[in-house]
Amino acid sequence: MFHPLSIIISFGAFLLLLMPTTGAGMVLTAAALAIGICLIAYKKAHQVAFRNNKQYFLIPVAMLIVAPYGQGFYDRWLSSSNLQAVAALLPMSIELLLLIASLILSGLSVYFLYAVLQVIVKKISDPNPQNDFARGLVACIYVSVVTVLLAQIMVGANALSMGNEKFMWGILIVSVAILFMYCLFGRIIPSVVFGAGLFMVISTINVYVYNFRGRLFEPVDVFSAGTAMNVAENYSLLPIPFGALIGWLFFAVVLIALYRLQHQTKRKLALQKRFVSLIICVIGSVAIFDYTTNLKTYHWEREGAINNGYILDFVSKLKEITPPKPDNYSIELVDRLADQYAAYQNNASQTELSKPPHIIVIMDEAFSDLRVVGQFTTNTEVMPFISSLKENTVSGYALASVYGGNTANSEYEFLTGNSLAWLSPNAVPYQQYLRTSSYSMVSYLKSAYHYKCVAMHPFQANGWNRPVAYQHLGFDACHFIEDFPQKHFIRSFVSDREMFEFLIKTFEAQKEESPLFLFGVTMQNHGSYTYRGKNYRQRISVERYGDKYPELEQYLSLIYETDKAVKYLIRYFQNADENVVIVFFGDHQPKINESFYEAVSGTTADTLDEQQKRYTIPFFIWANFDIEEQTIARTSLNYLSSYVYQAAGIPLPTYNKFLQQMEKTIPAINANGFYSPSAGCYLPLEEASQEERKWLQSYEALQYNSIFDTAHRNETFFPTLE
């Protein structure tokens, strides 16, 4: 039996866990405590006793709910000056005092919630047919609370860090899903399995995506499922992450409990009550849509789960699949900019050549210089040859919009001049937006200078929808894994050396026909970096850290092999009798153990400036003829084509004229923000100054016209390749 006095005491303990440290908060909590005591004691309190039916499966559920409140209590009071003064009078530290207090209060709170859950259980197990709908609603809310909490725990975020308001919206989202299934099935068990189970599956995928990529799983990632399956064999799904294991264990307990309580109920929910459920679903869906429309979403690591709660954050990001029309967008604005920049004269060309040179672009998988994050030393230099390139070379660092994956987005930014700044950073334009012929560097070189354009990638053709995307961008031919000799592998991927040999063979076979634009995307350095087996030899070791970062050492050993392959490529074209420009850059930094970044940088990347270091990749543009040497301290991939045109002596197209002028005010931009020379740091787009905002709004309008308003696409900026 649960005695009323025990309920009062445990209820008070639970409220103490929620008590804020402010004076007003204490008064409100005390008032709530008094009201709660009065309600429980009111009218024959001696009769208010909950019979213990030994539903012990409810204890872990109560612990699950209480745990984050216990942690919050500890964190809030740790910095309290009043409590520090009390602790000074006791023979113990404030940490130990708080630990004891939080454990005692949490234990009593579990007791209180256990009693409350018994009431819920009684309601759910009530066999009266008149209470079927009420029983279903109670079960729905109960499971929704558990599911929202489990989604947080599975990804390692504080279960209630999003605050009570967003916690309630998360519960509503899951409840709507369960109630919709309730309309279809008429029984609560299958409704929970399919409704709440959907979010459990999404949360499980999220655990793996976070472990492999260092970010949360988002709706746009569904478009990348095929590509993920292609490279899945290079990642281990075992052992099952602890968070996922705990999450499914708790969820299984809930399902078993519901089954035990309702397995004897054979009847389905009456039709009129299903209709009521449908009305509730519609109203809830409209409310959710309205709330999430203006909800700020987060894309850095676990910030979305921490600030919004993972389920609410996931649903909120549905709106990012197709961005809304910019507020300032108009056809007249685009036409005015087209007239302005079509007539704009620039001195873009560094070199005057009798005929256009061949252009070879290598986007090297996960190629980066991790010294931009922080300094560390290795047993030997990682990329001695690339670092030595100075003569006839333009080199520097560029911002990408992706980290640890989504390679195709870096291709897209380089080839089109567009930026992911106004798209979801995890959107993939190759899969979502390239549905017809689109303007690109490829289409410009083909239409204006009769280049033959060939793309190559030594991996599966279906990754990132490349065959279709390359066709829409204007490539004449594409080569994938089946076209390569596949004789030289490093780990399980075709080596950069074999990729470059294939590229040279293609060049030699077609160089006489017309100028060539060869675009190659490598695979050698693809994650993960835990490979053990043949075709790999560790060349690089990191000093000072011992064996602490084996993934890092494997990655750096791969970059060492890339450097040797680049040396082979450059040496070959140094002796070529045709003019050649070689462009080389990485697509993104690798996903390496988080503790490494913290160790070398001395920070947890709390600021945008620190975060952008992980989006910074090196590049160089080299020619086998005289070009002006340059070192570019800061740019971004959307601007890089302008430097290529300059090195090749090719006049800038109208879009690049705009980009070249914009770069003077906005030197670098990506999905996270832009560099502001006036502020001397990186800023989110919404914090741009008046002049910066003008450029950003014009760029956003042009990009929207290029990608989404295809019916009114401006032919001056974005001529269609016939």
XYZ file of C-alpha atoms in Angstrom:
722
model
C 0.000 0.000 0.000
C 1.151 3.554 -0.732
C 0.381 5.569 2.378
C -0.829 9.151 1.771
C 1.953 10.561 3.963
C 4.592 8.769 1.891
C 3.042 10.209 -1.254
C 3.137 13.732 0.201
C 6.789 13.429 1.214
C 7.917 11.926 -2.085
C 5.899 14.518 -4.043
C 7.660 17.251 -2.098
C 11.029 15.675 -2.889
C 10.153 15.647 -6.589
C 9.261 19.349 -6.498
C 12.529 20.104 -4.732
C 14.348 18.548 -7.660
C 12.598 21.044 -9.928
C 13.216 24.029 -7.650
C 15.200 26.820 -9.350
C 17.801 28.741 -7.368
C 16.061 32.128 -7.700
C 13.941 33.553 -4.886
C 10.818 33.769 -7.052
C 11.343 30.200 -8.203
C 11.566 29.002 -4.610
C 8.319 30.783 -3.689
C 6.485 29.258 -6.664
C 7.823 25.816 -5.882
C 6.841 26.128 -2.249
C 3.341 27.192 -3.316
C 3.104 24.218 -5.678
C 4.251 21.951 -2.873
C 1.569 23.337 -0.540
C -1.152 22.935 -3.170
C -0.001 19.400 -3.899
C -0.110 18.493 -0.220
C -3.592 19.958 0.134
C -4.880 18.109 -2.902
C -3.497 14.795 -1.764
C -4.697 15.248 1.824
C -8.097 16.621 0.785
C -11.241 14.625 1.628
C -10.631 11.362 3.375
C -6.895 11.238 2.861
C -6.816 8.003 4.793
C -8.709 6.376 1.913
C -6.202 7.576 -0.718
C -4.027 4.518 -0.957
C -2.718 2.911 -4.091
C -2.676 -0.833 -3.975
C 0.691 -2.185 -5.013
C 0.084 -4.648 -7.813
C 3.791 -5.371 -8.039
C 4.161 -3.679 -11.409
C 7.899 -3.519 -10.935
C 8.528 -2.809 -14.612
C 7.432 0.762 -13.836
C 10.442 1.393 -11.593
C 12.996 1.769 -14.433
C 10.534 4.014 -16.279
C 10.231 6.237 -13.196
C 14.028 6.276 -12.897
C 14.300 7.276 -16.554
C 12.040 10.266 -15.991
C 13.669 11.353 -12.738
C 17.333 10.991 -13.753
C 17.653 14.214 -15.807
C 15.907 16.177 -13.051
C 18.407 14.827 -10.547
C 21.260 15.901 -12.770
C 19.656 19.306 -13.288
C 19.271 19.766 -9.523
C 22.970 19.005 -9.011
C 24.077 21.370 -11.809
C 21.844 24.266 -10.705
C 22.868 24.242 -7.068
C 26.568 23.595 -7.628
C 27.182 27.303 -8.210
C 24.888 28.532 -5.428
C 26.794 30.820 -3.051
C 24.314 30.100 -0.224
C 24.849 26.388 -0.490
C 28.605 26.863 -0.633
C 28.388 28.709 2.676
C 26.389 25.850 4.200
C 28.837 23.293 2.850
C 31.721 25.213 4.420
C 30.228 24.477 7.857
C 30.081 20.754 7.156
C 32.965 18.279 6.993
C 32.340 17.594 3.282
C 32.696 19.248 -0.107
C 29.753 20.909 -1.836
C 29.989 18.272 -4.574
C 29.556 15.433 -2.087
C 26.737 17.279 -0.294
C 24.876 17.798 -3.565
C 25.462 14.232 -4.665
C 23.918 12.893 -1.454
C 21.027 15.351 -1.644
C 20.274 14.635 -5.314
C 20.368 10.874 -4.711
C 17.972 11.117 -1.762
C 15.567 13.421 -3.598
C 15.781 11.336 -6.764
C 15.030 8.167 -4.816
C 11.961 9.706 -3.205
C 10.882 11.118 -6.561
C 11.110 7.682 -8.153
C 8.823 6.433 -5.369
C 6.334 9.231 -6.107
C 6.323 8.657 -9.854
C 6.058 4.914 -9.305
C 2.843 5.588 -7.411
C 1.570 7.905 -10.169
C 2.413 5.335 -12.809
C 0.415 2.758 -10.867
C -2.607 4.984 -11.370
C -1.855 5.175 -15.078
C -1.472 1.402 -15.207
C -4.817 1.010 -13.500
C -6.398 3.261 -16.113
C -4.753 1.459 -19.016
C -5.739 -1.988 -17.733
C -9.355 -1.039 -17.020
C -11.450 -3.622 -18.965
C -14.545 -1.392 -19.147
C -15.375 -0.876 -22.883
C -16.556 2.662 -22.123
C -12.971 3.571 -21.225
C -11.264 2.205 -24.358
C -10.571 5.626 -25.835
C -9.437 7.189 -22.545
C -7.232 4.167 -21.937
C -5.685 4.587 -25.383
C -5.003 8.285 -24.791
C -3.305 7.605 -21.462
C -1.146 4.890 -23.014
C -0.351 7.182 -25.943
C 0.880 10.019 -23.722
C 2.770 7.629 -21.462
C 4.644 6.033 -24.383
C 5.263 9.440 -25.981
C 6.983 10.740 -22.841
C 9.207 7.678 -22.708
C 10.039 7.883 -26.445
C 11.090 11.549 -26.274
C 13.320 10.832 -23.286
C 14.853 7.777 -24.952
C 15.623 9.730 -28.135
C 17.675 12.123 -26.017
C 19.446 9.442 -24.024
C 20.327 7.419 -27.125
C 22.332 10.277 -28.644
C 23.925 11.213 -25.317
C 22.106 14.527 -24.807
C 20.609 15.605 -21.495
C 17.102 14.193 -21.487
C 15.469 17.529 -20.612
C 18.028 20.050 -21.858
C 15.508 21.441 -24.349
C 13.275 22.843 -21.603
C 9.708 21.981 -20.642
C 8.018 23.739 -23.565
C 9.959 21.911 -26.269
C 9.700 18.703 -24.278
C 5.901 18.998 -24.475
C 6.045 19.629 -28.236
C 8.140 16.500 -28.641
C 5.519 14.540 -26.717
C 2.791 15.972 -28.968
C 4.676 14.903 -32.118
C 4.975 11.289 -30.970
C 1.385 11.314 -29.667
C 0.071 12.449 -33.045
C 1.960 9.618 -34.755
C 0.575 7.039 -32.320
C -2.976 8.415 -32.544
C -2.840 8.323 -36.341
C -1.925 4.653 -36.141
C -4.710 4.247 -33.562
C -7.130 5.487 -36.221
C -5.871 2.824 -38.620
C -5.491 -0.180 -36.330
C -7.983 0.541 -33.558
C -5.698 -1.145 -31.025
C -3.042 0.497 -28.902
C -0.259 -2.116 -29.162
C 0.240 -1.988 -32.965
C -0.287 1.776 -32.807
C 2.615 2.141 -30.387
C 4.790 -0.294 -32.349
C 4.399 1.642 -35.610
C 3.933 5.173 -34.221
C 6.516 5.406 -31.457
C 8.572 2.656 -33.129
C 9.137 4.955 -36.114
C 10.847 7.518 -33.905
C 12.833 4.799 -32.158
C 14.156 3.634 -35.538
C 14.996 7.224 -36.510
C 16.746 7.714 -33.165
C 18.752 4.534 -33.683
C 19.880 5.656 -37.133
C 20.765 8.954 -35.504
C 23.092 7.206 -33.049
C 25.071 5.640 -35.887
C 25.117 8.799 -38.022
C 26.410 10.774 -35.056
C 29.093 8.198 -34.308
C 30.242 8.054 -37.947
C 29.758 11.677 -39.029
C 29.722 13.770 -35.856
C 26.293 15.261 -36.573
C 22.646 14.371 -36.153
C 20.563 12.409 -38.640
C 18.247 14.779 -40.540
C 15.313 14.358 -42.960
C 17.425 15.290 -46.003
C 19.719 12.354 -45.231
C 16.977 10.051 -46.489
C 17.988 11.091 -50.016
C 21.490 9.768 -49.291
C 20.405 6.290 -48.237
C 21.742 4.655 -51.410
C 25.148 6.237 -51.020
C 25.254 5.277 -47.353
C 24.638 1.646 -48.280
C 27.519 1.768 -50.780
C 30.078 2.637 -48.115
C 28.405 0.836 -45.185
C 30.829 -2.075 -45.375
C 33.641 0.281 -44.392
C 31.944 1.064 -41.089
C 31.246 -1.393 -38.311
C 27.745 -1.468 -36.817
C 29.057 -3.548 -33.927
C 29.298 -3.327 -31.037
C 25.846 -1.783 -30.744
C 26.209 1.701 -29.197
C 25.342 1.724 -25.503
C 22.712 4.446 -25.950
C 20.865 2.446 -28.613
C 21.014 -0.696 -26.497
C 19.576 1.056 -23.437
C 16.942 2.797 -25.530
C 15.570 -0.365 -27.082
C 15.718 -2.180 -23.750
C 13.497 0.443 -22.131
C 11.199 0.523 -25.158
C 10.845 -3.261 -25.026
C 9.898 -3.023 -21.343
C 7.170 -0.520 -22.242
C 5.792 -2.738 -25.027
C 5.781 -5.820 -22.808
C 4.017 -3.856 -20.080
C 1.324 -2.625 -22.476
C 0.862 -6.116 -23.849
C 0.470 -7.577 -20.371
C -2.080 -4.936 -19.480
C -4.152 -5.106 -22.654
C -3.609 -8.491 -24.240
C -7.038 -9.679 -23.114
C -8.820 -6.837 -24.891
C -9.857 -8.176 -28.307
C -12.197 -5.406 -29.403
C -11.165 -2.592 -31.717
C -11.797 1.077 -31.089
C -15.262 2.171 -32.230
C -15.444 4.051 -35.527
C -16.696 7.310 -34.050
C -13.832 7.310 -31.559
C -11.362 6.691 -34.373
C -12.796 9.755 -36.053
C -12.192 11.735 -32.855
C -8.591 10.465 -32.885
C -8.234 11.666 -36.476
C -9.520 15.129 -35.562
C -7.006 15.306 -32.703
C -4.250 14.265 -35.159
C -5.214 16.998 -37.627
C -5.362 19.697 -34.957
C -2.066 18.507 -33.477
C -0.387 18.394 -36.897
C -1.473 21.946 -37.709
C -0.184 23.146 -34.334
C 3.136 21.334 -34.862
C 3.513 22.784 -38.366
C 2.825 26.293 -37.084
C 5.280 25.926 -34.184
C 8.114 24.379 -36.178
C 7.885 26.850 -39.066
C 9.811 29.507 -37.160
C 11.708 27.267 -34.771
C 15.464 27.732 -34.996
C 17.254 24.521 -35.949
C 20.860 23.577 -35.244
C 23.359 21.639 -37.336
C 26.534 21.533 -35.254
C 27.157 18.176 -33.587
C 24.375 17.529 -30.985
C 23.128 21.110 -30.653
C 19.765 20.247 -32.225
C 19.101 17.540 -29.634
C 20.379 19.707 -26.798
C 18.423 22.864 -27.643
C 15.242 21.501 -29.231
C 15.132 17.841 -28.305
C 16.016 15.394 -31.062
C 12.480 14.478 -32.154
C 11.273 18.089 -32.322
C 14.490 19.132 -34.089
C 14.148 16.322 -36.647
C 10.553 17.235 -37.486
C 11.437 20.953 -37.640
C 14.067 20.226 -40.280
C 11.458 18.859 -42.669
C 10.930 22.448 -43.780
C 14.555 22.625 -44.932
C 14.123 20.040 -47.681
C 12.940 22.812 -49.994
C 13.832 26.323 -48.820
C 11.242 29.122 -49.010
C 11.492 31.959 -51.520
C 13.784 34.739 -50.183
C 11.932 37.796 -48.902
C 13.758 40.098 -51.310
C 13.465 37.848 -54.346
C 12.057 39.220 -57.594
C 12.648 38.654 -61.296
C 13.313 42.386 -61.610
C 16.178 42.215 -59.100
C 17.799 39.315 -60.964
C 17.409 41.085 -64.328
C 18.917 44.274 -62.922
C 21.934 42.382 -61.589
C 22.291 40.586 -64.928
C 22.425 43.873 -66.841
C 24.939 45.288 -64.350
C 27.392 42.386 -64.439
C 27.051 41.484 -68.120
C 28.506 44.929 -68.877
C 31.083 44.707 -66.086
C 34.682 44.703 -67.272
C 37.239 42.753 -65.284
C 40.873 41.851 -65.553
C 40.310 38.246 -64.664
C 42.831 36.592 -66.928
C 46.331 36.197 -65.598
C 47.602 34.694 -68.833
C 46.953 35.159 -72.528
C 47.167 31.894 -74.455
C 46.637 31.131 -78.111
C 44.160 28.411 -77.192
C 42.504 27.373 -73.943
C 44.579 25.026 -71.796
C 43.429 21.623 -70.611
C 41.961 21.840 -67.118
C 42.253 18.918 -64.712
C 40.360 19.127 -61.430
C 40.992 16.658 -58.621
C 38.681 16.722 -55.632
C 40.513 14.422 -53.259
C 38.402 12.493 -50.756
C 38.798 13.808 -47.175
C 42.021 15.623 -48.093
C 42.812 18.237 -45.475
C 45.549 19.838 -43.443
C 44.537 19.245 -39.835
C 47.120 21.749 -38.650
C 44.487 24.437 -39.245
C 42.748 23.076 -36.142
C 45.866 22.982 -33.952
C 49.534 22.176 -34.126
C 50.893 18.671 -33.670
C 54.060 16.904 -34.767
C 54.575 13.670 -36.687
C 57.528 11.367 -37.227
C 57.870 12.640 -40.798
C 56.237 15.357 -42.892
C 52.807 14.282 -44.065
C 52.682 16.075 -47.445
C 56.167 17.305 -48.304
C 55.608 17.582 -52.057
C 52.336 19.512 -51.961
C 53.815 21.875 -49.373
C 56.774 22.532 -51.692
C 54.656 23.723 -54.634
C 55.344 27.419 -55.121
C 56.282 28.159 -58.745
C 53.329 28.726 -61.088
C 51.039 27.906 -58.194
C 48.052 29.542 -56.550
C 47.423 27.963 -53.162
C 45.565 28.577 -49.956
C 42.633 27.481 -47.826
C 38.943 27.345 -48.686
C 35.783 26.788 -46.678
C 33.627 23.788 -47.479
C 30.050 23.442 -46.239
C 30.410 19.861 -45.052
C 32.415 18.025 -42.425
C 33.070 14.292 -42.299
C 30.818 13.455 -45.265
C 28.394 14.630 -47.974
C 31.188 14.837 -50.543
C 28.822 15.739 -53.376
C 28.055 19.113 -51.811
C 31.642 20.261 -52.229
C 31.520 19.171 -55.872
C 28.330 21.130 -56.263
C 29.691 24.343 -54.746
C 32.845 24.223 -56.874
C 31.141 23.372 -60.181
C 28.164 25.745 -59.879
C 29.415 28.685 -57.799
C 26.370 28.248 -55.555
C 26.605 27.900 -51.788
C 24.790 25.735 -49.279
C 24.430 28.843 -47.101
C 20.664 29.003 -47.767
C 20.088 25.293 -47.960
C 20.165 22.771 -45.188
C 23.866 22.013 -44.600
C 23.006 18.347 -44.984
C 20.907 18.788 -48.112
C 22.353 17.158 -51.223
C 21.549 19.226 -54.358
C 22.743 16.399 -56.625
C 19.864 14.294 -55.326
C 17.237 16.904 -54.513
C 17.512 19.830 -56.911
C 19.316 18.816 -60.128
C 16.318 17.663 -62.126
C 17.022 19.429 -65.444
C 20.001 20.863 -67.305
C 21.691 23.391 -65.043
C 24.329 26.036 -65.467
C 27.809 25.085 -64.254
C 31.494 25.500 -64.939
C 31.112 22.477 -67.203
C 28.337 23.974 -69.323
C 30.207 27.278 -69.644
C 33.456 25.661 -70.825
C 31.534 23.488 -73.276
C 29.366 26.206 -74.797
C 31.889 29.044 -74.858
C 35.182 27.202 -75.518
C 34.159 23.778 -76.847
C 35.771 21.791 -74.059
C 35.182 18.088 -73.870
C 34.165 17.405 -70.285
C 34.760 14.056 -68.605
C 34.033 13.058 -64.995
C 35.565 10.079 -63.215
C 35.174 8.449 -59.830
C 36.609 5.040 -58.876
C 33.568 3.858 -56.949
C 29.929 2.909 -57.424
C 28.018 4.947 -59.991
C 24.850 5.281 -57.912
C 26.518 7.272 -55.120
C 24.940 10.721 -54.759
C 22.999 10.241 -58.000
C 26.151 11.226 -59.887
C 25.310 9.836 -63.365
C 22.136 11.933 -63.537
C 23.707 14.968 -61.837
C 26.739 14.911 -64.145
C 24.480 14.744 -67.179
C 22.484 17.789 -66.005
C 25.714 19.697 -65.314
C 26.891 19.056 -68.872
C 29.529 16.309 -68.746
C 30.049 14.403 -72.005
C 31.191 11.175 -70.365
C 31.481 9.585 -66.923
C 33.728 6.784 -65.692
C 33.082 4.762 -62.549
C 34.625 1.775 -60.787
C 33.943 -0.721 -63.567
C 36.082 1.355 -65.972
C 39.179 1.305 -63.760
C 41.827 -1.460 -63.827
C 41.380 -2.004 -60.060
C 44.938 -3.269 -59.691
C 46.182 -0.974 -56.950
C 44.127 -0.666 -53.775
C 44.923 1.076 -50.516
C 42.756 -0.575 -47.881
C 39.577 -1.428 -49.819
C 39.566 1.561 -52.183
C 41.216 2.303 -55.521
C 44.383 4.268 -54.763
C 44.923 7.871 -55.793
C 47.880 6.699 -57.874
C 45.672 4.395 -59.967
C 43.086 7.160 -60.287
C 45.758 9.537 -61.642
C 47.120 6.910 -64.017
C 43.614 6.423 -65.418
C 43.230 10.183 -65.747
C 46.513 10.457 -67.669
C 45.454 7.631 -69.976
C 42.175 9.449 -70.665
C 44.072 12.678 -71.297
C 46.484 11.093 -73.755
C 43.673 9.418 -75.685
C 41.616 12.596 -76.169
C 43.924 15.613 -75.914
C 44.146 16.132 -79.677
C 40.394 16.391 -80.204
C 39.647 19.522 -78.176
C 40.617 21.143 -74.874
C 39.760 18.797 -72.012
C 38.052 19.440 -68.709
C 38.729 16.365 -66.586
C 36.999 16.227 -63.223
C 38.077 13.449 -60.886
C 36.807 12.534 -57.429
C 39.045 10.095 -55.548
C 38.151 7.427 -52.969
C 41.422 6.373 -51.313
C 41.044 8.455 -48.138
C 37.396 7.683 -47.385
C 36.505 6.852 -43.767
C 36.430 5.063 -41.553
C 40.021 4.939 -40.322
C 39.985 1.724 -38.306
C 41.051 -0.581 -41.144
C 43.133 -3.627 -40.331
C 44.263 -5.831 -43.198
C 46.263 -5.964 -46.379
C 46.895 -3.070 -48.776
C 47.722 -0.704 -45.958
C 50.930 0.306 -44.216
C 51.127 2.916 -41.503
C 53.720 5.517 -42.392
C 52.835 8.317 -40.013
C 52.771 8.381 -36.241
C 51.766 11.338 -34.103
C 54.279 12.318 -31.448
C 53.441 13.130 -27.809
C 50.172 11.177 -27.846
C 51.486 7.615 -28.095
C 48.812 5.232 -29.381
C 45.942 7.429 -28.259
C 44.730 8.338 -31.770
C 45.129 5.350 -34.126
C 42.395 6.711 -36.426
C 44.346 9.934 -36.855
C 47.561 8.089 -37.689
C 45.803 5.947 -40.277
C 44.269 9.037 -41.844
C 47.594 10.884 -41.985
C 49.261 7.815 -43.490
C 46.668 7.940 -46.279
C 47.377 11.631 -46.900
C 51.065 10.737 -47.112
C 50.196 8.330 -49.951
C 48.124 11.037 -51.637
C 51.108 13.377 -51.553
C 53.219 10.799 -53.385
C 50.477 10.320 -55.982
C 50.212 14.088 -56.532
C 53.982 14.212 -57.072
C 53.608 11.577 -59.784
C 50.780 13.563 -61.429
C 52.603 16.905 -61.402
C 55.875 15.400 -62.613
C 54.069 13.853 -65.563
C 52.438 17.098 -66.686
C 55.577 19.147 -66.155
C 56.870 17.413 -69.250
C 53.638 17.510 -71.263
C 53.723 19.392 -74.559
C 50.202 20.756 -74.002
C 49.294 23.599 -71.639
C 47.644 22.136 -68.548
C 46.117 23.614 -65.387
C 45.704 21.252 -62.431
C 43.280 22.121 -59.630
C 43.496 20.097 -56.421
C 41.390 20.428 -53.282
C 39.755 18.349 -50.558
C 36.042 17.885 -50.171
C 35.943 17.988 -46.357
C 37.908 17.163 -43.254
C 37.670 13.619 -41.880
C 35.643 12.672 -38.826
C 38.351 11.992 -36.237
C 38.081 11.290 -32.509
C 36.655 14.423 -30.866
C 39.229 14.346 -28.089
C 41.996 14.895 -30.669
C 40.487 18.199 -31.762
C 40.155 19.306 -28.164
C 43.726 18.235 -27.372
C 45.396 20.127 -30.241
C 43.149 23.191 -30.213
C 42.619 23.530 -26.474
C 38.931 24.241 -27.068
C 35.632 22.439 -27.535
C 34.760 24.496 -30.648
C 32.163 26.615 -28.861
C 32.620 29.630 -31.154
C 31.850 29.872 -34.861
C 35.482 30.768 -35.574
C 36.631 27.528 -33.956
C 33.935 25.510 -35.709
C 34.890 26.886 -39.120
C 38.405 25.509 -38.714
C 36.890 22.052 -39.151
C 35.397 23.163 -42.467
C 38.667 24.505 -43.848
C 40.448 22.535 -46.555
C 43.623 23.251 -48.580
C 43.739 23.765 -52.343
C 46.249 24.551 -55.045
C 46.069 25.510 -58.715
C 49.208 24.620 -60.652
C 50.094 25.186 -64.308
C 52.883 23.891 -66.515
C 53.205 27.402 -67.944
C 53.803 30.779 -66.348
C 51.052 32.068 -64.072
C 51.205 34.568 -61.239
C 51.946 32.920 -57.902
C 49.441 33.679 -55.158
C 48.703 32.624 -51.601
C 45.030 32.916 -50.698
C 44.604 33.095 -46.949
C 40.834 32.638 -47.013
C 38.220 31.819 -49.640
C 35.444 29.259 -50.139
C 34.663 26.577 -52.701
C 31.964 28.610 -54.440
C 34.636 31.176 -55.406
C 37.300 28.692 -56.466
C 36.244 28.489 -60.133
C 37.106 32.187 -60.580
C 40.720 31.444 -59.633
C 40.741 28.566 -62.133
C 39.468 30.810 -64.930
C 42.142 33.352 -64.070
C 44.932 30.795 -64.164
C 43.658 29.372 -67.454
C 43.344 32.796 -69.095
C 39.600 32.350 -69.632
C 37.329 35.406 -69.248
C 34.933 35.185 -66.339
C 31.291 34.330 -67.081
C 28.721 36.799 -65.768
C 27.981 34.806 -62.604
C 31.679 34.694 -61.708
C 31.963 38.431 -62.285
C 29.366 38.843 -59.568
C 31.104 36.313 -57.313
C 34.483 37.976 -57.800
C 33.107 41.331 -56.666
C 31.186 39.785 -53.798
C 34.343 38.075 -52.542
C 35.854 41.472 -51.789
C 33.161 42.061 -49.157
C 32.378 38.444 -48.252
C 35.756 36.651 -48.539
C 34.378 33.239 -47.519
C 30.929 31.730 -47.026
C 29.533 28.304 -46.257
C 26.540 26.619 -44.636
C 27.577 27.850 -41.175
C 28.110 31.543 -41.892
C 30.528 33.963 -43.539
C 33.737 35.813 -42.778
C 33.208 39.482 -41.987
C 36.310 41.643 -42.556
C 34.675 44.486 -40.634
C 34.067 42.276 -37.587
C 37.298 40.339 -38.033
C 35.584 36.995 -37.439
C 33.020 34.568 -38.777
C 29.375 35.510 -38.301
C 26.002 33.829 -38.894
C 24.240 35.185 -41.975
C 21.644 37.020 -39.892
C 24.349 39.147 -38.217
C 25.639 40.694 -41.452
C 26.192 44.461 -41.593
C 24.226 46.604 -44.025
C 26.775 46.326 -46.877
C 27.339 42.633 -46.230
C 23.608 41.998 -46.105
C 23.184 43.659 -49.496
C 25.649 41.259 -51.118
C 24.235 38.240 -49.324
C 20.669 39.072 -50.345
C 21.704 39.511 -53.982
C 23.586 36.213 -53.903
C 20.646 34.431 -52.301
C 18.300 35.815 -54.972
C 20.573 34.717 -57.826
C 20.973 31.269 -56.325
C 17.218 30.881 -55.862
C 16.723 31.866 -59.486
C 19.298 29.293 -60.576
C 18.055 26.349 -58.500
C 14.332 26.787 -57.855
C 12.774 29.376 -60.169
C 13.739 27.443 -63.278
C 10.776 28.818 -65.251
C 12.304 32.304 -64.968
C 15.974 31.343 -64.862
C 18.071 34.266 -66.061
C 19.935 33.304 -69.245
C 22.601 35.968 -68.763
C 23.714 34.525 -65.458
C 22.715 30.935 -66.085
C 22.679 30.149 -69.820
C 21.165 26.771 -70.605
C 23.379 24.315 -72.436
C 21.619 23.141 -75.575
